[in-house]
Short mmCIF file of N, CA and C in Angstrom, two decimals:
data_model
loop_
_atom_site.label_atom_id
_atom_site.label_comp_id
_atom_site.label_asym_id
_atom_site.label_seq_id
_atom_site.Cartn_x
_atom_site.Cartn_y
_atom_site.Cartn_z
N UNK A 7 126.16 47.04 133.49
CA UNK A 7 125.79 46.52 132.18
C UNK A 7 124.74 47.39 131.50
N UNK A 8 123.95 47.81 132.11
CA UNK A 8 122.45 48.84 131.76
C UNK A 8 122.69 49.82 132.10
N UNK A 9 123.69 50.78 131.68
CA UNK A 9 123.81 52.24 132.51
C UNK A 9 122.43 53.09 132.23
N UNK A 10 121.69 52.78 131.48
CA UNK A 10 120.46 54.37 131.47
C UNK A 10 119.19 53.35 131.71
N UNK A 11 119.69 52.20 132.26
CA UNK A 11 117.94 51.35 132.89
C UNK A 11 116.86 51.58 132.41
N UNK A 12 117.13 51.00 130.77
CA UNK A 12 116.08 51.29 129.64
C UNK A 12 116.55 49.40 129.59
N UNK A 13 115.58 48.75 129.64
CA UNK A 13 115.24 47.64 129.03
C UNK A 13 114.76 47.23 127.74
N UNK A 14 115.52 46.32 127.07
CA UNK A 14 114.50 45.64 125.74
C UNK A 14 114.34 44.70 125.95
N UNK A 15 113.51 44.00 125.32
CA UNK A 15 113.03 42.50 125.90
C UNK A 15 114.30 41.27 125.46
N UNK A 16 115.45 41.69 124.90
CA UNK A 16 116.50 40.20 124.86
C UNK A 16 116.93 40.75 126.70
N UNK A 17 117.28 42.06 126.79
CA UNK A 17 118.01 42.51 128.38
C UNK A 17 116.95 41.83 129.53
N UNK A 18 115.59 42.21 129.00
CA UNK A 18 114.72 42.06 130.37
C UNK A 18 114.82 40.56 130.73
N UNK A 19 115.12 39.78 130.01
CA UNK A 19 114.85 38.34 129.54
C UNK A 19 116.36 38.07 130.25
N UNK A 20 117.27 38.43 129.93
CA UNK A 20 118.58 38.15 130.52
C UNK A 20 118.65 38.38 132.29
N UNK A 21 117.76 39.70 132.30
CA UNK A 21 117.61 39.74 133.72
C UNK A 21 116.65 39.03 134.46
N UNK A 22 116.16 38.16 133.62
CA UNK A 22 114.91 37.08 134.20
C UNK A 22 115.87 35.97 134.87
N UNK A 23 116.91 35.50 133.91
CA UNK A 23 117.41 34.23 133.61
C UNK A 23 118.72 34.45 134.68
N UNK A 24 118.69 35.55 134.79
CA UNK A 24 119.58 35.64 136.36
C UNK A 24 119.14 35.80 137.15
N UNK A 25 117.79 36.61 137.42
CA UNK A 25 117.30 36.59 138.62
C UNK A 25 116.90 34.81 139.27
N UNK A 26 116.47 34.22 138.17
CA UNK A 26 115.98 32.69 138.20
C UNK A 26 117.38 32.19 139.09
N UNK A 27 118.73 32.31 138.20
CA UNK A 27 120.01 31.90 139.00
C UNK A 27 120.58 32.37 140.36
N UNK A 28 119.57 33.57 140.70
CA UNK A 28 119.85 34.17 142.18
C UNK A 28 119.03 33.55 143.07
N UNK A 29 118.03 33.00 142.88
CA UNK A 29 116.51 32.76 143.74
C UNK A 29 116.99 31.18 143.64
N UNK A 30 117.42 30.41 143.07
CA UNK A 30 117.65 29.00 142.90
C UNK A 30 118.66 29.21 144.30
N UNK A 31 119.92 30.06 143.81
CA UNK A 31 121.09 29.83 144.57
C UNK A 31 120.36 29.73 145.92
N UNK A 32 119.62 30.84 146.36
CA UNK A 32 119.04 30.80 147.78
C UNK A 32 118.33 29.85 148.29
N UNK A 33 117.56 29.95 147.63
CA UNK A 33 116.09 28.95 147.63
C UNK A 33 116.29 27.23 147.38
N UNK A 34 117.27 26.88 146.54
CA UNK A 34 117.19 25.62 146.28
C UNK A 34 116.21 25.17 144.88
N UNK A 35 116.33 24.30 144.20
CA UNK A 35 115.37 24.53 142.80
C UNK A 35 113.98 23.25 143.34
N UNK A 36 113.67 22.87 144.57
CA UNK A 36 112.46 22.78 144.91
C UNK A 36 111.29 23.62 144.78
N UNK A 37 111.52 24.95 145.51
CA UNK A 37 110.53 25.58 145.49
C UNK A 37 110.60 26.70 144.58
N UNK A 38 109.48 26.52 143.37
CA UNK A 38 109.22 27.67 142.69
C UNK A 38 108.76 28.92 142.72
N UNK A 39 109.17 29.77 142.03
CA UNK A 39 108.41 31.30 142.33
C UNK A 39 107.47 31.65 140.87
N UNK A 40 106.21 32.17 141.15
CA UNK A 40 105.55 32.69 140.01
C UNK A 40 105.86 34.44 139.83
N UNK A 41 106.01 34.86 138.81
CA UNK A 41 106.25 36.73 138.66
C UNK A 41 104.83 36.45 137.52
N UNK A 42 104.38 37.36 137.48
CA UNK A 42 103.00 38.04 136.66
C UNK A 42 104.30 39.75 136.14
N UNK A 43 104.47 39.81 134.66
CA UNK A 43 105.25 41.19 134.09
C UNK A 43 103.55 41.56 134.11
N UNK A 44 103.82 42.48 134.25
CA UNK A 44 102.18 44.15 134.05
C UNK A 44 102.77 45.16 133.62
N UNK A 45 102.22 46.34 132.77
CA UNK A 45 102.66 47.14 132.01
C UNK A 45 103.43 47.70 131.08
N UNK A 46 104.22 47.93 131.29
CA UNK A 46 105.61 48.23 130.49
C UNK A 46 106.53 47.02 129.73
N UNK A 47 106.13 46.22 130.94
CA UNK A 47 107.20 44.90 130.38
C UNK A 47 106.36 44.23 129.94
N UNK A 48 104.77 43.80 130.45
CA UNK A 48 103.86 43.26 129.63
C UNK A 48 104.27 43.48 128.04
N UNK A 49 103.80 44.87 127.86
CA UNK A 49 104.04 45.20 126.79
C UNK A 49 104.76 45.11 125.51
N UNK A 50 106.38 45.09 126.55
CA UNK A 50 107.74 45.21 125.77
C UNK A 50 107.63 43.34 125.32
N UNK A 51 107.44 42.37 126.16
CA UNK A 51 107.67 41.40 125.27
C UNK A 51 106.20 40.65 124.47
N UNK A 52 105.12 41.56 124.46
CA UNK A 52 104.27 41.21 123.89
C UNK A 52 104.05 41.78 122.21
N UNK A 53 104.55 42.95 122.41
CA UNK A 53 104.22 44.06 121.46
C UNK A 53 105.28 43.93 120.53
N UNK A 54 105.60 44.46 119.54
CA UNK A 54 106.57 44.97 118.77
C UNK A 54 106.89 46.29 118.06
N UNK A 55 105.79 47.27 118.69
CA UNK A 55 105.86 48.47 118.81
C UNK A 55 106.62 49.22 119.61
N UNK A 56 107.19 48.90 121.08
CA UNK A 56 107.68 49.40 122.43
C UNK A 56 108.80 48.88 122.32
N UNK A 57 110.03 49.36 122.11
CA UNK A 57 110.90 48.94 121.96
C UNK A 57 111.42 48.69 123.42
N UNK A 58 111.72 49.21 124.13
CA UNK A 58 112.44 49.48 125.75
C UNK A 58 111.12 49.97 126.64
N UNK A 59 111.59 49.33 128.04
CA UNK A 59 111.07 50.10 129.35
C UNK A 59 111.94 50.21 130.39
N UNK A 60 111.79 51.17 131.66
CA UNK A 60 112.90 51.52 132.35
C UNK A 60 112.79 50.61 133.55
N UNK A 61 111.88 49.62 134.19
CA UNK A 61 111.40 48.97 134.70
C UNK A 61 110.64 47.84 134.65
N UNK A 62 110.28 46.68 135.43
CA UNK A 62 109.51 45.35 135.50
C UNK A 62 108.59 46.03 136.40
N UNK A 63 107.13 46.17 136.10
CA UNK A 63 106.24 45.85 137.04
C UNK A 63 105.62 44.72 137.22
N UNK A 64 105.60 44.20 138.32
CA UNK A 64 105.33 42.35 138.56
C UNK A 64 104.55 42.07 139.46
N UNK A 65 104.01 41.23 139.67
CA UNK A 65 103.24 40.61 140.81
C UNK A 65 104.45 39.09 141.18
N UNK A 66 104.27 39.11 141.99
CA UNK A 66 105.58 38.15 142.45
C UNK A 66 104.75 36.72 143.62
N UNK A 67 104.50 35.82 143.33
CA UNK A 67 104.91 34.51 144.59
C UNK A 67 105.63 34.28 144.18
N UNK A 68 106.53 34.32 145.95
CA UNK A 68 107.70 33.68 145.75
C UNK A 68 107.90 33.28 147.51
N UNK A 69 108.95 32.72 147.54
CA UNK A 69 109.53 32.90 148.79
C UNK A 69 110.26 34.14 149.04
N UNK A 70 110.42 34.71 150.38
CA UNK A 70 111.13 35.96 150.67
C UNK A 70 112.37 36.20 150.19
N UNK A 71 113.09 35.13 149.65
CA UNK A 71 114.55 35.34 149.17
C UNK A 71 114.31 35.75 148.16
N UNK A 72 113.00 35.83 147.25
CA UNK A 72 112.95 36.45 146.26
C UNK A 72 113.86 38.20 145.40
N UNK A 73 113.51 38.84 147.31
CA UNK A 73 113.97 40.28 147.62
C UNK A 73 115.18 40.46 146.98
N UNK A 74 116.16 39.42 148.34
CA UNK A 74 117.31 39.47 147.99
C UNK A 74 117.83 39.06 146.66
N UNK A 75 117.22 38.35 145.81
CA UNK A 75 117.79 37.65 144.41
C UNK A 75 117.40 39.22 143.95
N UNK A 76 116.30 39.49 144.00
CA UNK A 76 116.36 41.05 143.27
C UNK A 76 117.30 42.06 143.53
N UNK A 77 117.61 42.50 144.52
CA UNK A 77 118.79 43.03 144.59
C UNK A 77 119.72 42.97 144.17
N UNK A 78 120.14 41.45 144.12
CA UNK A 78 121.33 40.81 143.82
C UNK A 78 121.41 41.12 142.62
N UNK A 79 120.49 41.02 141.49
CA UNK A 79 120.84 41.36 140.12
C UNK A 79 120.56 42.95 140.21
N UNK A 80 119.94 43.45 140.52
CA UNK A 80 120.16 45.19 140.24
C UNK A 80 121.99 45.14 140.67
N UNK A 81 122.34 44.58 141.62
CA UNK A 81 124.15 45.21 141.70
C UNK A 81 124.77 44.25 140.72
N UNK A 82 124.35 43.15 140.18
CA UNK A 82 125.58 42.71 139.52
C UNK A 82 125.51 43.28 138.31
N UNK A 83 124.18 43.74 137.97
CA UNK A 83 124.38 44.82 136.78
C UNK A 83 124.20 46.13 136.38
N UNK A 84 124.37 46.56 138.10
CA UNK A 84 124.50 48.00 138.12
C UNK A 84 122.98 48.70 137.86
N UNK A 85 121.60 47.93 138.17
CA UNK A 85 120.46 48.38 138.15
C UNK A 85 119.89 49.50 139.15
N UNK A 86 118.95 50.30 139.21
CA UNK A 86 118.44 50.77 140.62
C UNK A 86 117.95 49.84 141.43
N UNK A 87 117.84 49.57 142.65
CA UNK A 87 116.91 48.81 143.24
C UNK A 87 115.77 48.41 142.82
N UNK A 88 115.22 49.43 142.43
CA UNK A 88 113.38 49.21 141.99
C UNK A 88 113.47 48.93 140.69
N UNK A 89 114.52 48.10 139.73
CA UNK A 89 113.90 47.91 138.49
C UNK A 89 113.11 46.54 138.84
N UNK A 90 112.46 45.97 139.36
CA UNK A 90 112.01 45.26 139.91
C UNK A 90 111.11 45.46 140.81
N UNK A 91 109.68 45.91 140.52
CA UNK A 91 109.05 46.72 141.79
C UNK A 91 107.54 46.04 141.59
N UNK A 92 106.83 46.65 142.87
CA UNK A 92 105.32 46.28 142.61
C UNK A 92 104.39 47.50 143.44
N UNK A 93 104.83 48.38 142.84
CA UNK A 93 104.04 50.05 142.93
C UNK A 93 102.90 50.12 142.27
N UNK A 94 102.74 49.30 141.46
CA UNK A 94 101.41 49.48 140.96
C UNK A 94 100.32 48.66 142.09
N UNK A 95 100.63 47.72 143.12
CA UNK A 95 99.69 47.19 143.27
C UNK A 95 99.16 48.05 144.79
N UNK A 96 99.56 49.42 144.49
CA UNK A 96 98.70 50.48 145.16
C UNK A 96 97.79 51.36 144.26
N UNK A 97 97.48 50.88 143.24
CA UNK A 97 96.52 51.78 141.96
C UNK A 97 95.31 50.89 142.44
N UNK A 98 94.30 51.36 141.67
CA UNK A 98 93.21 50.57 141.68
C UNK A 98 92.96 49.18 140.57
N UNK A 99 93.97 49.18 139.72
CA UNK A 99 94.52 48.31 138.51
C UNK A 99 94.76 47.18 139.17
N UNK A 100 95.61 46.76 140.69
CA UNK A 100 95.67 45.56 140.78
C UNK A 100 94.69 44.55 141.43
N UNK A 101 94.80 43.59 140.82
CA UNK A 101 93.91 42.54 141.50
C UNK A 101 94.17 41.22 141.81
N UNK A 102 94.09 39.99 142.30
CA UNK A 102 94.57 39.18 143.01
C UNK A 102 94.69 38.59 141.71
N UNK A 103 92.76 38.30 141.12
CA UNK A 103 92.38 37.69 140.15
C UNK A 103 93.42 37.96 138.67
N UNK A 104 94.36 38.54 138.51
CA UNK A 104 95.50 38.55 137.63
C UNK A 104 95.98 36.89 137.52
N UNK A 105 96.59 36.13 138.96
CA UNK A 105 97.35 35.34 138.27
C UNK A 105 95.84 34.59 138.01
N UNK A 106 94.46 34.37 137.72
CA UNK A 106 93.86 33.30 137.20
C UNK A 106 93.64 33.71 135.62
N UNK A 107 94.12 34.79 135.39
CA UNK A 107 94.02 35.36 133.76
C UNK A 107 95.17 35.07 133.27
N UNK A 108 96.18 35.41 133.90
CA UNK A 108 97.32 35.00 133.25
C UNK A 108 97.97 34.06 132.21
N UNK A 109 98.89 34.04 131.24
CA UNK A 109 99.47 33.64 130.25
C UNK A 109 100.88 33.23 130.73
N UNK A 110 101.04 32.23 130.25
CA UNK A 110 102.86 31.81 130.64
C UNK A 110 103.46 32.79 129.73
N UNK A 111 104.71 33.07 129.82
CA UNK A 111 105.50 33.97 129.14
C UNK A 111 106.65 32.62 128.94
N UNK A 112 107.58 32.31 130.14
CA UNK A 112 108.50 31.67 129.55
C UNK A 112 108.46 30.72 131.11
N UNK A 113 109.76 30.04 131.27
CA UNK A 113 110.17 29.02 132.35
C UNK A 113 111.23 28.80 132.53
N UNK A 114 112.09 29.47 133.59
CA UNK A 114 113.49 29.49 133.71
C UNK A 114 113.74 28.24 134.78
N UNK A 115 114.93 27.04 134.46
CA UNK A 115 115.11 26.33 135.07
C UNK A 115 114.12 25.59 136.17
N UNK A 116 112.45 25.25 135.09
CA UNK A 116 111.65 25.20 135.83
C UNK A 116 111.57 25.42 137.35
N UNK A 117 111.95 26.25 137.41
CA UNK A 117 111.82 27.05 139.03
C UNK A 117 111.27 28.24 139.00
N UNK A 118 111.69 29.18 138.02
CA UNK A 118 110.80 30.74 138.08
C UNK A 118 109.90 30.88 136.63
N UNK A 119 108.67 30.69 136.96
CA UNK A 119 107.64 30.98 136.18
C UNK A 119 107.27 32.40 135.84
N UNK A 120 107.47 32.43 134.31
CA UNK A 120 107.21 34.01 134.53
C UNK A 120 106.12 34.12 133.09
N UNK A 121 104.87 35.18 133.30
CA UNK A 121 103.52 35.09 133.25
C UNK A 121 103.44 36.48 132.93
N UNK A 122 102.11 36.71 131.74
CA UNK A 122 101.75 37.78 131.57
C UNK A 122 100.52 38.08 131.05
N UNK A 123 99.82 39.35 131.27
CA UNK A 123 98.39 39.44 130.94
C UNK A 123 98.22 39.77 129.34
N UNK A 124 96.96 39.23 128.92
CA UNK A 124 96.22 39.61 127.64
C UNK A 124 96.09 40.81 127.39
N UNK A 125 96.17 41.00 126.10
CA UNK A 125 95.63 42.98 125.82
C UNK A 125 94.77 43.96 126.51
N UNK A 126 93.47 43.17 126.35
CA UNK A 126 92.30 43.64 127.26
C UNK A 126 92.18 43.82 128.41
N UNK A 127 93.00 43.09 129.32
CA UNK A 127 93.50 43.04 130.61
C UNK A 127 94.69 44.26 130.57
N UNK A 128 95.79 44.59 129.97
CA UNK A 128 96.43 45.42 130.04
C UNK A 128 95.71 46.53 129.92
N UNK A 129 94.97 46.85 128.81
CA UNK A 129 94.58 47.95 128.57
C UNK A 129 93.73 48.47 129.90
N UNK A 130 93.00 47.69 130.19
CA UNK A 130 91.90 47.89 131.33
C UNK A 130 92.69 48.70 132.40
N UNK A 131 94.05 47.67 132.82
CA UNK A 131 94.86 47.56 134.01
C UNK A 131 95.17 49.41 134.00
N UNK A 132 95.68 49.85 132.31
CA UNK A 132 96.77 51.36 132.32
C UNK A 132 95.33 52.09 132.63
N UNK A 133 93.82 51.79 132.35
CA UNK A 133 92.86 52.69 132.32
C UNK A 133 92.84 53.12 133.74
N UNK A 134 92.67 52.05 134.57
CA UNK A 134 92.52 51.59 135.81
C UNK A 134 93.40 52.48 136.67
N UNK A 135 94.18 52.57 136.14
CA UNK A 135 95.70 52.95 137.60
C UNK A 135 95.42 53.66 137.68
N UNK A 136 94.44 55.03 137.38
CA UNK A 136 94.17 56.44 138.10
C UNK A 136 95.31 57.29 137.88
N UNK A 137 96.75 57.09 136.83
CA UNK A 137 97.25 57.61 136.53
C UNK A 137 98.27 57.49 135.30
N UNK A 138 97.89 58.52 134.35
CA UNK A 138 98.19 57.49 132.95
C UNK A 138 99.61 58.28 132.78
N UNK A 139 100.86 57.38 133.39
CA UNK A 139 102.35 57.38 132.95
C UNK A 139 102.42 57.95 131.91
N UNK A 140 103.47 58.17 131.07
CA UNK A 140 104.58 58.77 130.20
C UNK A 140 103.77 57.87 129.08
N UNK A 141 104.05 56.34 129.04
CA UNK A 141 103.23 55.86 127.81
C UNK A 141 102.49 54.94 127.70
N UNK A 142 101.14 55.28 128.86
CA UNK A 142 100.03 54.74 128.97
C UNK A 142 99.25 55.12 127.83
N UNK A 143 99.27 56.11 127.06
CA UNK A 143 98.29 56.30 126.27
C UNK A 143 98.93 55.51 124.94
N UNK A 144 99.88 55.78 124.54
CA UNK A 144 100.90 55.01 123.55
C UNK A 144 101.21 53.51 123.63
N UNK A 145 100.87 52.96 124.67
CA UNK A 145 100.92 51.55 124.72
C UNK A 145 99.14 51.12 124.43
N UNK A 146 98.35 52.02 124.66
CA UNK A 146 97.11 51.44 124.83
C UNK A 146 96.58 51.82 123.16
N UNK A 147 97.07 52.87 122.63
CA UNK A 147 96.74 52.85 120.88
C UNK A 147 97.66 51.51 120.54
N UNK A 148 99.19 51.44 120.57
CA UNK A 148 100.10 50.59 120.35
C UNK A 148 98.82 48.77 120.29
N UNK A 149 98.76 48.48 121.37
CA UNK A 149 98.09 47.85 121.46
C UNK A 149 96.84 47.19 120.71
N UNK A 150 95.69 48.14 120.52
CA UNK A 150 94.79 48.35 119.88
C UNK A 150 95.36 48.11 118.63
N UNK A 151 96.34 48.71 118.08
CA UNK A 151 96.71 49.38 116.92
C UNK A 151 97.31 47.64 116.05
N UNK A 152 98.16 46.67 117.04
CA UNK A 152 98.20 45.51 116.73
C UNK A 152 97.20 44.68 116.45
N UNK A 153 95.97 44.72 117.54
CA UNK A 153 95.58 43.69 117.47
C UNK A 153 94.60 44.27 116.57
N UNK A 154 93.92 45.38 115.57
CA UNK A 154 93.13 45.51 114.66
C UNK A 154 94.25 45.05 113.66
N UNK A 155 95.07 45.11 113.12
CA UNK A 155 96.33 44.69 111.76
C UNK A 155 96.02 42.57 112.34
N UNK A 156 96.13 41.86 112.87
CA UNK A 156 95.96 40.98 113.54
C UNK A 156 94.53 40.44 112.52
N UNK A 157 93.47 41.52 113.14
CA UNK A 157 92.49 40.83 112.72
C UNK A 157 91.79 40.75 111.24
N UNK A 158 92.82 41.72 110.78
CA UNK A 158 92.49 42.26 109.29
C UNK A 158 92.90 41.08 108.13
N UNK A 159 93.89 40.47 109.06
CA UNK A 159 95.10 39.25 108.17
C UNK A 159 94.45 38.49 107.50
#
């Protein structure tokens, strides 16, 4: 479905709402999972500057079937494995204290909660990682660049 694993936020959102339908199937819709989006995808459904990202960076509780539901949607739509990853939480950017900052994003079949950080928190997070990606600097003007138009209104 995604041959060049560039996400926009209706796709990333579609791949939420199946991953939610993979983790139920396993799991049962008792137990919920929380995801925290960070960076890129933060971004993509916060912003309206960033059109696409090639990846979810997340912080994830969940139960372990979580894995497999991830997988499961990278093959049913032809994803890499890792569009779904948590590589960042070897930077110095991650911290536990994320999910007590956190923002709801949306709620799939009240079972998968999915959550995302404030500007200031992002920005901090891309300063933080000790290595500024492709468009760490462009998300962090992007950013800025909203929320001064924001405050001008």
């Amino acid at each position: 479905m995604f041959a060049n694993f560039e996400f926009t936020k209706e796709t990333l959102d579609i791949c939420l709402k199946e991953l939610d339908k993979e983790f139920r199937r396993r799991n049962g819709i008792k137990t919920h999972a929380d995801i925290i989006l960070i960076g890129g995808a933060s971004v993509l459904i916060n912003y309206g500057f960033r059109d696409k990202t090639t990846d979810a960076d997340a912080i994830i509780r969940a139960s372990s079937v979580m894995k497999e539901a991830i997988f499961c949607v990278a093959d049913n739509f032809n994803l890499p494995n890792d569009w779904f990853n948590q590589d960042f939480k070897k930077t110095d950017s991650y911290s536990e204290k994320l999910f007590k900052i956190a923002s709801r994003y949306r709620t799939f079949s009240n079972v998968l909660h999915v959550w995302t950080v404030a500007a200031e928190y992002l920005i901090a997070m891309k300063l933080l990682s000790g290595k500024l990606y492709k468009y760490d600097l462009s998300d962090i003007i992007g950013i800025l660049w909203e929320h001064e138009k924001k405050t001008r209104r």
